[in-house]
CSV table of C-alpha atoms in Angstrom, one decimal:
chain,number,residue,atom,x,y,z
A,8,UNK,CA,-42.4,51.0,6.7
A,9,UNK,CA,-44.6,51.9,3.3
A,10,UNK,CA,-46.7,55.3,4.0
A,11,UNK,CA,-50.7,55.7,3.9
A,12,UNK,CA,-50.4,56.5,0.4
A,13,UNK,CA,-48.4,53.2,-0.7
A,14,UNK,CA,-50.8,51.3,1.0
A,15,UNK,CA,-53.9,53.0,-0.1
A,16,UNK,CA,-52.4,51.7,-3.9
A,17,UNK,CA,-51.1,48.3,-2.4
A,18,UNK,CA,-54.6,47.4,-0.8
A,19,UNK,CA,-56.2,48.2,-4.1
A,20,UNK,CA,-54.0,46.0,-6.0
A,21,UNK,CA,-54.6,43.8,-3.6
A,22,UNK,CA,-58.3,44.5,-3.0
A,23,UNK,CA,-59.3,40.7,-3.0
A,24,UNK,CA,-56.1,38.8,-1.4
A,25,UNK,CA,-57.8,37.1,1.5
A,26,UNK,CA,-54.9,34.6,2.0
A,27,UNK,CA,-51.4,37.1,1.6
A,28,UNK,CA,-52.0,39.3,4.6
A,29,UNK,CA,-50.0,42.3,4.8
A,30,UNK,CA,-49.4,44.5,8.1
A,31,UNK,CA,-48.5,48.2,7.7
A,32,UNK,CA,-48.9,50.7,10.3
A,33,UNK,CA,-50.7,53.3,8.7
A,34,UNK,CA,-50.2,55.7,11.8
A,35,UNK,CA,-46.7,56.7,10.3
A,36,UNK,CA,-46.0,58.2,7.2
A,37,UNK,CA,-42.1,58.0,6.1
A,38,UNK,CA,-40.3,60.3,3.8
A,39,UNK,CA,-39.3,58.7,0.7
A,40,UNK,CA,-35.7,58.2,0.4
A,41,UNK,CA,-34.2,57.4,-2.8
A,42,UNK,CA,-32.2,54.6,-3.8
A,43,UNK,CA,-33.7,52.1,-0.7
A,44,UNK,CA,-34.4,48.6,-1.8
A,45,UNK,CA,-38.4,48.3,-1.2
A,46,UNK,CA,-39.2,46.0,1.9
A,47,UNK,CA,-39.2,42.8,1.9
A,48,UNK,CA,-43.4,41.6,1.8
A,49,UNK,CA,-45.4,38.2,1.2
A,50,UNK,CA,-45.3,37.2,-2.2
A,51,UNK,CA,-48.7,38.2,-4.0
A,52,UNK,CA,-47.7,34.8,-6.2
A,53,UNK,CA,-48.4,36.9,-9.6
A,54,UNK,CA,-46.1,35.9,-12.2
A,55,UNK,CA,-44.8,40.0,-12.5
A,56,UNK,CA,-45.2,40.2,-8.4
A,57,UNK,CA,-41.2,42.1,-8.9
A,58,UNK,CA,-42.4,44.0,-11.5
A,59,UNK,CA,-45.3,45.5,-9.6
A,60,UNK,CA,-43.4,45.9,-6.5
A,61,UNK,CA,-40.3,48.3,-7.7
A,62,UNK,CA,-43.4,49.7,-10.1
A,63,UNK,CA,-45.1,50.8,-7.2
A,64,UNK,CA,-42.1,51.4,-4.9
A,65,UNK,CA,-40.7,54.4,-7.4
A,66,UNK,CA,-43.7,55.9,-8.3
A,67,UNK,CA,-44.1,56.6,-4.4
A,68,UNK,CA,-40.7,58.2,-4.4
A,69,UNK,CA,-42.6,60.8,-6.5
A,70,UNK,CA,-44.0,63.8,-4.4
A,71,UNK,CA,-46.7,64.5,-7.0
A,72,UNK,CA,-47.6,61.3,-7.7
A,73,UNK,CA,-47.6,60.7,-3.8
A,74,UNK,CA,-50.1,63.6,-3.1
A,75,UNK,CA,-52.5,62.6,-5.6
A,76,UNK,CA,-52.6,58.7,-4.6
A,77,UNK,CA,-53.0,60.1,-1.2
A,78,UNK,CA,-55.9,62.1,-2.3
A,79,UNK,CA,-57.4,59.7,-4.4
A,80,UNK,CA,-60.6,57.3,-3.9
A,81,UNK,CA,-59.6,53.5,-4.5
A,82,UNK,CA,-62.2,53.1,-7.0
A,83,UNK,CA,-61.2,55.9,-8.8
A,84,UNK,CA,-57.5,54.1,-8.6
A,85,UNK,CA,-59.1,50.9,-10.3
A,86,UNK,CA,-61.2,52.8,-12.6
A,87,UNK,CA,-57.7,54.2,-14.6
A,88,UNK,CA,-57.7,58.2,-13.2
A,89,UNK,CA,-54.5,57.9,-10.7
A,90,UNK,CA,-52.5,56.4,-14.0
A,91,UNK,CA,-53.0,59.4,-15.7
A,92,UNK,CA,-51.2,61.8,-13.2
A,93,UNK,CA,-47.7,59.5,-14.8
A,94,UNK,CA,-47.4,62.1,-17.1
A,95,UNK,CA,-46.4,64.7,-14.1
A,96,UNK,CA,-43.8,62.8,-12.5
A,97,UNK,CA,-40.2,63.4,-12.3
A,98,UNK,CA,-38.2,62.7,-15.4
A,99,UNK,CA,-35.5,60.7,-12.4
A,100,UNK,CA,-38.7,58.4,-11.7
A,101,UNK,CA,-39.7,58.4,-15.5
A,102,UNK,CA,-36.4,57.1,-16.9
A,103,UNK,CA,-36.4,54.5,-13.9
A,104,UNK,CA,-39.5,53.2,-14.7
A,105,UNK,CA,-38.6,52.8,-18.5
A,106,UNK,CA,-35.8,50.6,-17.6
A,107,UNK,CA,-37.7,48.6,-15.3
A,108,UNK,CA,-40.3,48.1,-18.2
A,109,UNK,CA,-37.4,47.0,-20.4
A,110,UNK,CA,-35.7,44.4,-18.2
A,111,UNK,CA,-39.9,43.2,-17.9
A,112,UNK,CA,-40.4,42.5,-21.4
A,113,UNK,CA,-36.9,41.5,-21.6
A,114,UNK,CA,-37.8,38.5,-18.8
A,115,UNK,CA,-40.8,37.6,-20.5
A,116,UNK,CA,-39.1,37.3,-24.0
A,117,UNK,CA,-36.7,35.1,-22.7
A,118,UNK,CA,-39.2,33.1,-20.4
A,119,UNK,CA,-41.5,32.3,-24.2
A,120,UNK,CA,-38.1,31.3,-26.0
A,121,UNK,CA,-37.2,28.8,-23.6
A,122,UNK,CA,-40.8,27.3,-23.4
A,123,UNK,CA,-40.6,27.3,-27.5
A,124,UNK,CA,-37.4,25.5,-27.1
A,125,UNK,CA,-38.5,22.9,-24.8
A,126,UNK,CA,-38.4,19.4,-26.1
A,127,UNK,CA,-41.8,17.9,-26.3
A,128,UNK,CA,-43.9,21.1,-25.0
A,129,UNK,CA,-46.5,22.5,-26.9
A,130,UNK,CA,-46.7,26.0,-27.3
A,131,UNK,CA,-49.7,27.6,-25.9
A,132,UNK,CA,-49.4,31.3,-27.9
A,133,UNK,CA,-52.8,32.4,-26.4
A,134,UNK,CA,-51.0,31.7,-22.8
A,135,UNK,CA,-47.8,33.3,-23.5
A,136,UNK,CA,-49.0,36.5,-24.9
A,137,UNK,CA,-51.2,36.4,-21.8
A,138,UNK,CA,-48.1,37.2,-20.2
A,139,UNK,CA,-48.0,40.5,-20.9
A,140,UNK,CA,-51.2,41.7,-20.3
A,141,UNK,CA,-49.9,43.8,-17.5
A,142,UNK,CA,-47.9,46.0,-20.3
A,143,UNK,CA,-47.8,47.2,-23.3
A,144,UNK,CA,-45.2,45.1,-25.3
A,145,UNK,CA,-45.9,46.7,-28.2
A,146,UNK,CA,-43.7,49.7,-27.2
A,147,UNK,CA,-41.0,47.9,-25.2
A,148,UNK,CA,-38.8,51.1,-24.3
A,149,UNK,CA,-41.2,53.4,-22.3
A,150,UNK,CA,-43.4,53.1,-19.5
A,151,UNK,CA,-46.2,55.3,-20.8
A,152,UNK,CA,-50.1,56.0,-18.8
A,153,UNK,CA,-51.1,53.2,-20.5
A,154,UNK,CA,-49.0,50.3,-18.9
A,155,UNK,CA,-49.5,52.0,-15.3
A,156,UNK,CA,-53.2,51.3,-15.9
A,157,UNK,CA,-52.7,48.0,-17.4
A,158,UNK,CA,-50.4,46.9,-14.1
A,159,UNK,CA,-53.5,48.3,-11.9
A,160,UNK,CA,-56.1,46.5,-13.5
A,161,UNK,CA,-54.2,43.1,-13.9
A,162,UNK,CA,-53.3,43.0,-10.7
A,163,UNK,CA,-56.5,43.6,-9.4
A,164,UNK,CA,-58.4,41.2,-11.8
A,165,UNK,CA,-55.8,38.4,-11.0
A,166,UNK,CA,-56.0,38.7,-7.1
A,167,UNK,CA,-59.5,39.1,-6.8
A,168,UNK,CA,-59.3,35.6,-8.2
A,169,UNK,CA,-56.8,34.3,-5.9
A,170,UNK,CA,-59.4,32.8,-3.6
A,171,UNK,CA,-61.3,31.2,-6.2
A,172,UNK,CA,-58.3,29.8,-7.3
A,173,UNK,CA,-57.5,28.6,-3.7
A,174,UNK,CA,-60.8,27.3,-3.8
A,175,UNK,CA,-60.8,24.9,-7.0
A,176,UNK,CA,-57.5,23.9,-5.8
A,177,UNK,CA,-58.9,22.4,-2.6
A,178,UNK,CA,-61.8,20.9,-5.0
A,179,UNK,CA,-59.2,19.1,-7.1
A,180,UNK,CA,-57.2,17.9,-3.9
A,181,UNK,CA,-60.6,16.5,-2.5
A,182,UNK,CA,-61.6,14.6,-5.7
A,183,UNK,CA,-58.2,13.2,-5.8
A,184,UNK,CA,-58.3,11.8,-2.7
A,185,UNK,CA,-61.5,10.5,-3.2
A,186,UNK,CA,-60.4,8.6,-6.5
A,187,UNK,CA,-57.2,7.6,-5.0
A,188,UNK,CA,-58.9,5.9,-2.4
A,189,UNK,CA,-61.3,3.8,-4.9
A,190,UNK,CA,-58.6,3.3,-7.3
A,191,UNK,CA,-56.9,1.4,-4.0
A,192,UNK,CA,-59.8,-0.4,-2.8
A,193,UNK,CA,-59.5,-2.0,-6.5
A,194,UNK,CA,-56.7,-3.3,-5.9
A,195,UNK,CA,-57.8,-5.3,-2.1
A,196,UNK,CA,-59.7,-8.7,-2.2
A,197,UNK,CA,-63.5,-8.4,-0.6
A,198,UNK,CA,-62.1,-8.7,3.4
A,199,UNK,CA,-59.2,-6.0,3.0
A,200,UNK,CA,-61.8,-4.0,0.9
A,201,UNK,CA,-64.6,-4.8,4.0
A,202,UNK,CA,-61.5,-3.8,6.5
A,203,UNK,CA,-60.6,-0.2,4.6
A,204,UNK,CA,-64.0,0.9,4.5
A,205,UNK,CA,-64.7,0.0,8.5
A,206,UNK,CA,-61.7,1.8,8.9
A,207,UNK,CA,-62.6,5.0,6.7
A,208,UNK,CA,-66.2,5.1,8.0
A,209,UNK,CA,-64.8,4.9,11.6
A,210,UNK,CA,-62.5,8.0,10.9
A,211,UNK,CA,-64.7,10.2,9.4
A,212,UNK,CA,-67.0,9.7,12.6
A,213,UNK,CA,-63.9,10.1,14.8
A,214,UNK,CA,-63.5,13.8,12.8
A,215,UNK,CA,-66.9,14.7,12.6
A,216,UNK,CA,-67.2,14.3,16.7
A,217,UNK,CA,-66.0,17.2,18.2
A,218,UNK,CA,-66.8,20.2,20.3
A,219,UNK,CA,-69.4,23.0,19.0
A,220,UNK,CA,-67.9,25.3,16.3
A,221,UNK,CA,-69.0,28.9,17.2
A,222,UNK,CA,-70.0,31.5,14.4
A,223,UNK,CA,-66.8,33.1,13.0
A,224,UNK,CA,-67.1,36.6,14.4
A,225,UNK,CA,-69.9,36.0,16.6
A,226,UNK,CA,-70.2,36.7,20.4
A,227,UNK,CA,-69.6,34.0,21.5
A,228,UNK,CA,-66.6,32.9,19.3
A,229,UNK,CA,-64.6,36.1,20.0
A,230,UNK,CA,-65.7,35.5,23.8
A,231,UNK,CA,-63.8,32.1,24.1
A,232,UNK,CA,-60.6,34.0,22.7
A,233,UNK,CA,-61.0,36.8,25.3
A,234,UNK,CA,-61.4,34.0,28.1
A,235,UNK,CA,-59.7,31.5,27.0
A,236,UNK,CA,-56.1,33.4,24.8
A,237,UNK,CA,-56.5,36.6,26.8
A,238,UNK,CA,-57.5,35.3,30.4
A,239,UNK,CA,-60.0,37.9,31.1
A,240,UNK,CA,-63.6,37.3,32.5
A,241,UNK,CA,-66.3,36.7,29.8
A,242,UNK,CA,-69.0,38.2,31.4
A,243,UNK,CA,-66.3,41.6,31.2
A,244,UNK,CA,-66.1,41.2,27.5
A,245,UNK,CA,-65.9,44.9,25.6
A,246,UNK,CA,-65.9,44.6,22.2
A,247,UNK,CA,-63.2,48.1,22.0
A,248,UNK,CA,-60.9,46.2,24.4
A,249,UNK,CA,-61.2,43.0,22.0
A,250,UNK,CA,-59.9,45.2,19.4
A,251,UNK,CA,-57.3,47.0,21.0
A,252,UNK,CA,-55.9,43.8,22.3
A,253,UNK,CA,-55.7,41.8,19.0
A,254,UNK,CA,-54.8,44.9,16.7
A,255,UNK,CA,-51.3,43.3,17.4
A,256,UNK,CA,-49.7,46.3,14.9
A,257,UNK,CA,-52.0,48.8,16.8
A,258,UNK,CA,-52.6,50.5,13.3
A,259,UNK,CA,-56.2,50.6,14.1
A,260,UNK,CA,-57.2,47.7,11.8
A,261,UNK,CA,-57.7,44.2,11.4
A,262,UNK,CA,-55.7,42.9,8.7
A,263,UNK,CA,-56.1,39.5,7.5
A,264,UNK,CA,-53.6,38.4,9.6
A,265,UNK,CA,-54.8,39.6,12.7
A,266,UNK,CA,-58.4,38.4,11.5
A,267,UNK,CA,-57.2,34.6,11.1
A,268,UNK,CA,-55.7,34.4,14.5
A,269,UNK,CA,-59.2,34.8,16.5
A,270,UNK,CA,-60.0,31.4,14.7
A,271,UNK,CA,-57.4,29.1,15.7
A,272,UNK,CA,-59.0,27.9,18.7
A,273,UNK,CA,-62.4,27.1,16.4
A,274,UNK,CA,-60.2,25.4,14.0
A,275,UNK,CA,-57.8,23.5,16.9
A,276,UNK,CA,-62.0,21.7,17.8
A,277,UNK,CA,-61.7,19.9,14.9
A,278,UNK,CA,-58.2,19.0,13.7
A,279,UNK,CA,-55.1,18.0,15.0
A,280,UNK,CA,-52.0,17.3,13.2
A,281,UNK,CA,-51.7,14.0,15.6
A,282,UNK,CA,-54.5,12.4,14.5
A,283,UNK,CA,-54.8,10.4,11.5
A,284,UNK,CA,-58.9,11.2,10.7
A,285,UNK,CA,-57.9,15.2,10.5
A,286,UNK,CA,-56.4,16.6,7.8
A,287,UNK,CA,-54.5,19.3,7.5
A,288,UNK,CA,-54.8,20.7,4.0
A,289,UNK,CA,-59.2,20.7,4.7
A,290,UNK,CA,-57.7,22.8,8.1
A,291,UNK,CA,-56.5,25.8,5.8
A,292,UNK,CA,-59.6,25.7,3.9
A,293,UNK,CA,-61.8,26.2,6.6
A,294,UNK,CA,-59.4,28.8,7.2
A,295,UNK,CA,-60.3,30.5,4.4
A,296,UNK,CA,-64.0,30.1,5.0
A,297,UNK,CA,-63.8,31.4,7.9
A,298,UNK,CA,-62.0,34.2,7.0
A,299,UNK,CA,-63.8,35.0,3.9
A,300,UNK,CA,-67.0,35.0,5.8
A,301,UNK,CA,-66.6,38.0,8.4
A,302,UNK,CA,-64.7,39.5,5.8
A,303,UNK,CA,-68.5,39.6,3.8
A,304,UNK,CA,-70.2,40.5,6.6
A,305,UNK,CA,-67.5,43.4,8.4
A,306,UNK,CA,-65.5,44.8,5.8
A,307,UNK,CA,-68.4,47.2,4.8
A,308,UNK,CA,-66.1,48.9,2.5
A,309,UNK,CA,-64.7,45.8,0.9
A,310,UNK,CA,-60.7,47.2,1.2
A,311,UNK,CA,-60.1,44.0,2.8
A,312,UNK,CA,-59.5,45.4,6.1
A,313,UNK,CA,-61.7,45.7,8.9
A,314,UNK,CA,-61.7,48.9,10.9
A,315,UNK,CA,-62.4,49.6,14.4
A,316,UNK,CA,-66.1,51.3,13.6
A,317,UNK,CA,-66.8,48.9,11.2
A,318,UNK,CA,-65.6,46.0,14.2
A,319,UNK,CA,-67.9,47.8,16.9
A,320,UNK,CA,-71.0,48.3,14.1
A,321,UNK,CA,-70.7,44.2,13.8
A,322,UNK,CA,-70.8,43.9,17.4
A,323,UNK,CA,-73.9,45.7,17.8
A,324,UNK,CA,-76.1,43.5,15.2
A,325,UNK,CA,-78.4,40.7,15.7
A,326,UNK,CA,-76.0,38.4,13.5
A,327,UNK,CA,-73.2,39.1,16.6
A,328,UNK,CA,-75.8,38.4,19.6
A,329,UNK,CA,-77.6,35.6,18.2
A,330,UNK,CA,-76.0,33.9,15.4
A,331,UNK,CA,-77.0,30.6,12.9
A,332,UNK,CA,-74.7,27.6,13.4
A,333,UNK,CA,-71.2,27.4,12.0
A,334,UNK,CA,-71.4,24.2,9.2
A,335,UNK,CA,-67.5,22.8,8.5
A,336,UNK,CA,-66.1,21.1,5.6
A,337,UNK,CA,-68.1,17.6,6.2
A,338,UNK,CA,-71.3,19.2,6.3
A,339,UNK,CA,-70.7,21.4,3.3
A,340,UNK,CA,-69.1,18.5,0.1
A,341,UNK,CA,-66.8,20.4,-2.2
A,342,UNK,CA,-67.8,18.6,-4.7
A,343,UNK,CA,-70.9,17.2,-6.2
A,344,UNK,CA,-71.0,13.0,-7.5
A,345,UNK,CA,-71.4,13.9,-10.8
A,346,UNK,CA,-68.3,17.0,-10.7
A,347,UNK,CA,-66.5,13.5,-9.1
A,348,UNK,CA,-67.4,11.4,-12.3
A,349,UNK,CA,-66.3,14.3,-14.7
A,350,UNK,CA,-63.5,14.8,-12.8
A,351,UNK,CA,-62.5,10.7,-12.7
A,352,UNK,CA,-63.6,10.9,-16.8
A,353,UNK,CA,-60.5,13.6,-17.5
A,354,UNK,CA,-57.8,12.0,-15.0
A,355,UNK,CA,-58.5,8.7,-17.2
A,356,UNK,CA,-58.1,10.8,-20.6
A,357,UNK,CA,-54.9,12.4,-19.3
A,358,UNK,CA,-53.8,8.8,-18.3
A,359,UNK,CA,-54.6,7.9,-22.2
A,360,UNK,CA,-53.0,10.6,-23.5
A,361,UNK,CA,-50.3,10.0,-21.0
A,362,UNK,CA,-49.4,6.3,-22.0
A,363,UNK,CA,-49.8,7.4,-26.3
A,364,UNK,CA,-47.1,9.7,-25.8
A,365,UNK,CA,-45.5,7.3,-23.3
A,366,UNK,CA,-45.6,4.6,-26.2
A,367,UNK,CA,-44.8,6.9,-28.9
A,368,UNK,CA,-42.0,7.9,-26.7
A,369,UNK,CA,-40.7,4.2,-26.5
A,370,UNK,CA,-41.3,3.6,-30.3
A,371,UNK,CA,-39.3,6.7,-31.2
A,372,UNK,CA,-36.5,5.4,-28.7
A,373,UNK,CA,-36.5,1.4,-30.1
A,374,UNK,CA,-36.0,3.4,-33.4
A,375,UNK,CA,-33.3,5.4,-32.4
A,376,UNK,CA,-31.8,2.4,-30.8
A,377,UNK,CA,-32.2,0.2,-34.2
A,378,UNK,CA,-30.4,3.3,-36.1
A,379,UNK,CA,-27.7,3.4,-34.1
A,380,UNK,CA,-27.0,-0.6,-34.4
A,381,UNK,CA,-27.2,-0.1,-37.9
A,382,UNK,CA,-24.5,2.8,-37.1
A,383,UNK,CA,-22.5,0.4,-35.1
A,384,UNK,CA,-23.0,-1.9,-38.0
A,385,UNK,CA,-21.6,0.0,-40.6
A,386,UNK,CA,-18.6,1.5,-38.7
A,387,UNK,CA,-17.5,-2.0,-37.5
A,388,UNK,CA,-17.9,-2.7,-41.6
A,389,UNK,CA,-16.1,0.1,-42.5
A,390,UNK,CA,-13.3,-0.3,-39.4
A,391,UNK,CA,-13.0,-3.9,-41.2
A,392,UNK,CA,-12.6,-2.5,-44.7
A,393,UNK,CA,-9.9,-0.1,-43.6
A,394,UNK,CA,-7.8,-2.7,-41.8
A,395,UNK,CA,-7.4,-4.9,-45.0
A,396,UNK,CA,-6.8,-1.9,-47.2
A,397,UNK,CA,-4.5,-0.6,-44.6
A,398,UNK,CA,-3.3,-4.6,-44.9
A,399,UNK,CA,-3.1,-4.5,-48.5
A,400,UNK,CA,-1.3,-1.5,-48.7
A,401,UNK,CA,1.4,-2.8,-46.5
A,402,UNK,CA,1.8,-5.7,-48.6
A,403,UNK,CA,2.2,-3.6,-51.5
A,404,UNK,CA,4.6,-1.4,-50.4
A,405,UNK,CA,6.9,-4.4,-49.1
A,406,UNK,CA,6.5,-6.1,-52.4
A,407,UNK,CA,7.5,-3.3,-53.9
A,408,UNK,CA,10.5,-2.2,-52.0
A,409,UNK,CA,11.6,-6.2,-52.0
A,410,UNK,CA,11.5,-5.9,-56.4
A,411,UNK,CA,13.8,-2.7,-55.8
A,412,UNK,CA,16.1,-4.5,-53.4
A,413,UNK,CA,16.4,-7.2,-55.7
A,414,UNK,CA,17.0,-4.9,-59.0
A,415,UNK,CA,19.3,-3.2,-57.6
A,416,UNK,CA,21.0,-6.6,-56.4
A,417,UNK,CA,20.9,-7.6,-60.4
A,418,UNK,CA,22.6,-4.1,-61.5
């Protein structure tokens, strides 16, 4: 189990991963013992997510370095002044860290000479010296303050994006749909078309009708868990118990994790994997909603954890008592008509583009088939030629050998 400390610089690489929970009891603190692999953990999904791992895993090894992490404010941590306690830490962790850097740039070389080499794939140089924005691959042999602070930052800029990410995603998947599902009315006459759009109209009804959504966080959402998960009486409900109950890792926080469980019952209102109208993939994102927004209105410290006090201070607003009505996916459109015609406008370009190369592609290959014909051509010429001069030759030599025979007959 990672200590306080290797937490502390996990959570602030991680300071805006809503959807890769991680779990650490931050009750214990273990000595570091050298040469353990690291734990195994959810993958952040960062392209150098081993990189920062064993990064992170070695520098804890590091009694200095682990005081001062331990010691230091997370914003200070984002803000570069942990990376420049590197320069104190043992030369052991030192020389492992230079090799780790070198086997990194050594992965990333090889990853952009095997996109160059790619048949048919442009080369995006912008994009692949993005790549190593996490380092400095201009000195390729030591890990210096510099690439620490680089790791930090990049990790923390490209996870706070995650969600966003997540988010535009989802976007995509809807329009998608959506276009698919035009595209196929297309190709119905007017009574199929009449029949698929009873049919959709009827489903969407069928999802929308379903029980009351409570606020995420509120009252009387977290009271429905306590009656309904935990079997307890809900006019008993005590906000300290609630906790204490659902800290499941009893480190004295809610992770994410822990958080998403209280909303399955909310989420299990409106969608069931049995049922055709409900869909699965719109199920996660109002996860994530959901999620995200008690996150925003608990997580007064924004570490992406919610702590007992701050869980008890939430309990004791208005917000908690008396909350505003929960709105799901089909009250809130991810997209707009117009984002839906842009959206439709680029799939058709791509299509374009897609049947140009497509036809280029099948000129190029008619081509190649027409050369090799003429290939064939010439080799069945020049099999032809070799026969008769292989003929002639024959004929030659027994002419010849007969005139000897018949000299030698004379003498």
């Amino acid at each position: 189990m990672w200590g306080p400390s290797h937490f502390c610089l996990i959570m602030c690489l991680w300071a805006c991963l809503d959807a890769l929970p991680v779990a650490v009891d931050k009750t214990k603190v273990s000595p570091p013992v050298e040469d353990v692999e690291p734990p195994e953990s959810v993958d952040t999904g960062l392209h150098y997510d081993r990189y920062l791992r064993e990064v992170i895993d070695f520098l804890e090894k590091d009694p200095h370095f682990r005081e001062k992490l331990h010691n230091t404010d997370m914003e200070d941590i984002k803000q570069g002044k942990l990376a420049k306690e590197l320069d104190f830490v043992s030369h052991h962790v030192r020389t492992k860290l230079d090799e780790l850097k070198r086997q990194e740039v050594n992965r990333l070389r090889t990853l952009i000479k095997v996109k160059q080499d790619m048949n048919g794939e442009k080369v995006d140089h912008k994009a692949l010296l993005k790549q190593f924005e996490h380092l400095n691959h201009m000195n390729p042999y030591t890990f210096e303050v510099e690439d620490l602070d680089r790791l930090i930052k990049s990790a923390t800029n490209d996870l706070e994006n995650f969600d966003k990410e997540r988010h535009e995603d989802f976007k995509k998947y809807e329009m998608t749909k959506e276009h698919e599902r035009k595209e196929h009315l297309k190709t119905l006459d007017e009574e199929a078309r009449q029949k698929e759009e009873e049919h959709y109209e009827e489903m969407k009804k069928k999802h929308a009708d379903h029980p009351k959504i409570n606020h995420p966080g509120s009252q009387d959402q977290l009271k429905e868990v306590w009656e309904d998960a935990d079997g307890l009486d809900p006019n008993e409900f005590d906000p300290k118990t609630f906790f204490n109950l659902h800290d499941t890792n009893g480190d004295g926080y809610f992770d994410e994790q822990e958080l998403e469980a209280l909303f399955t019952k909310e989420l299990e209102k409106v969608y069931d994997p049995t049922h055709e109208e409900d869909d699965m993939m719109e199920m996660e994102e109002e996860r994530l909603r959901m999620r995200e927004h008690v996150m925003n209105e608990v997580d007064t410290n924004r570490d992406r954890l919610v702590s007992r006090d701050e869980f008890i201070t939430a309990t004791n607003r208005k917000e908690f008592l008396e909350p505003d009505g929960w709105e799901t996916l089909e009250q809130n459109p991810m997209y707009t008509e117009e984002e839906l015609r842009e959206f439709e406008q680029h799939l058709a370009l791509e299509e374009q583009d897609l049947n140009l190369r497509s036809n280029e592609l099948l000129k190029q290959r008619e081509e190649l088939e027409r050369q090799q014909e003429q290939l064939n051509a010439q080799k069945m010429e020049l099999q032809q030629k070799d026969l008769c001069f292989q003929a002639q030759t024959k004929s030659h030599q027994s002419e010849h050998s007969e005139r000897k025979f018949l000299t030698a007959q004379e003498k």
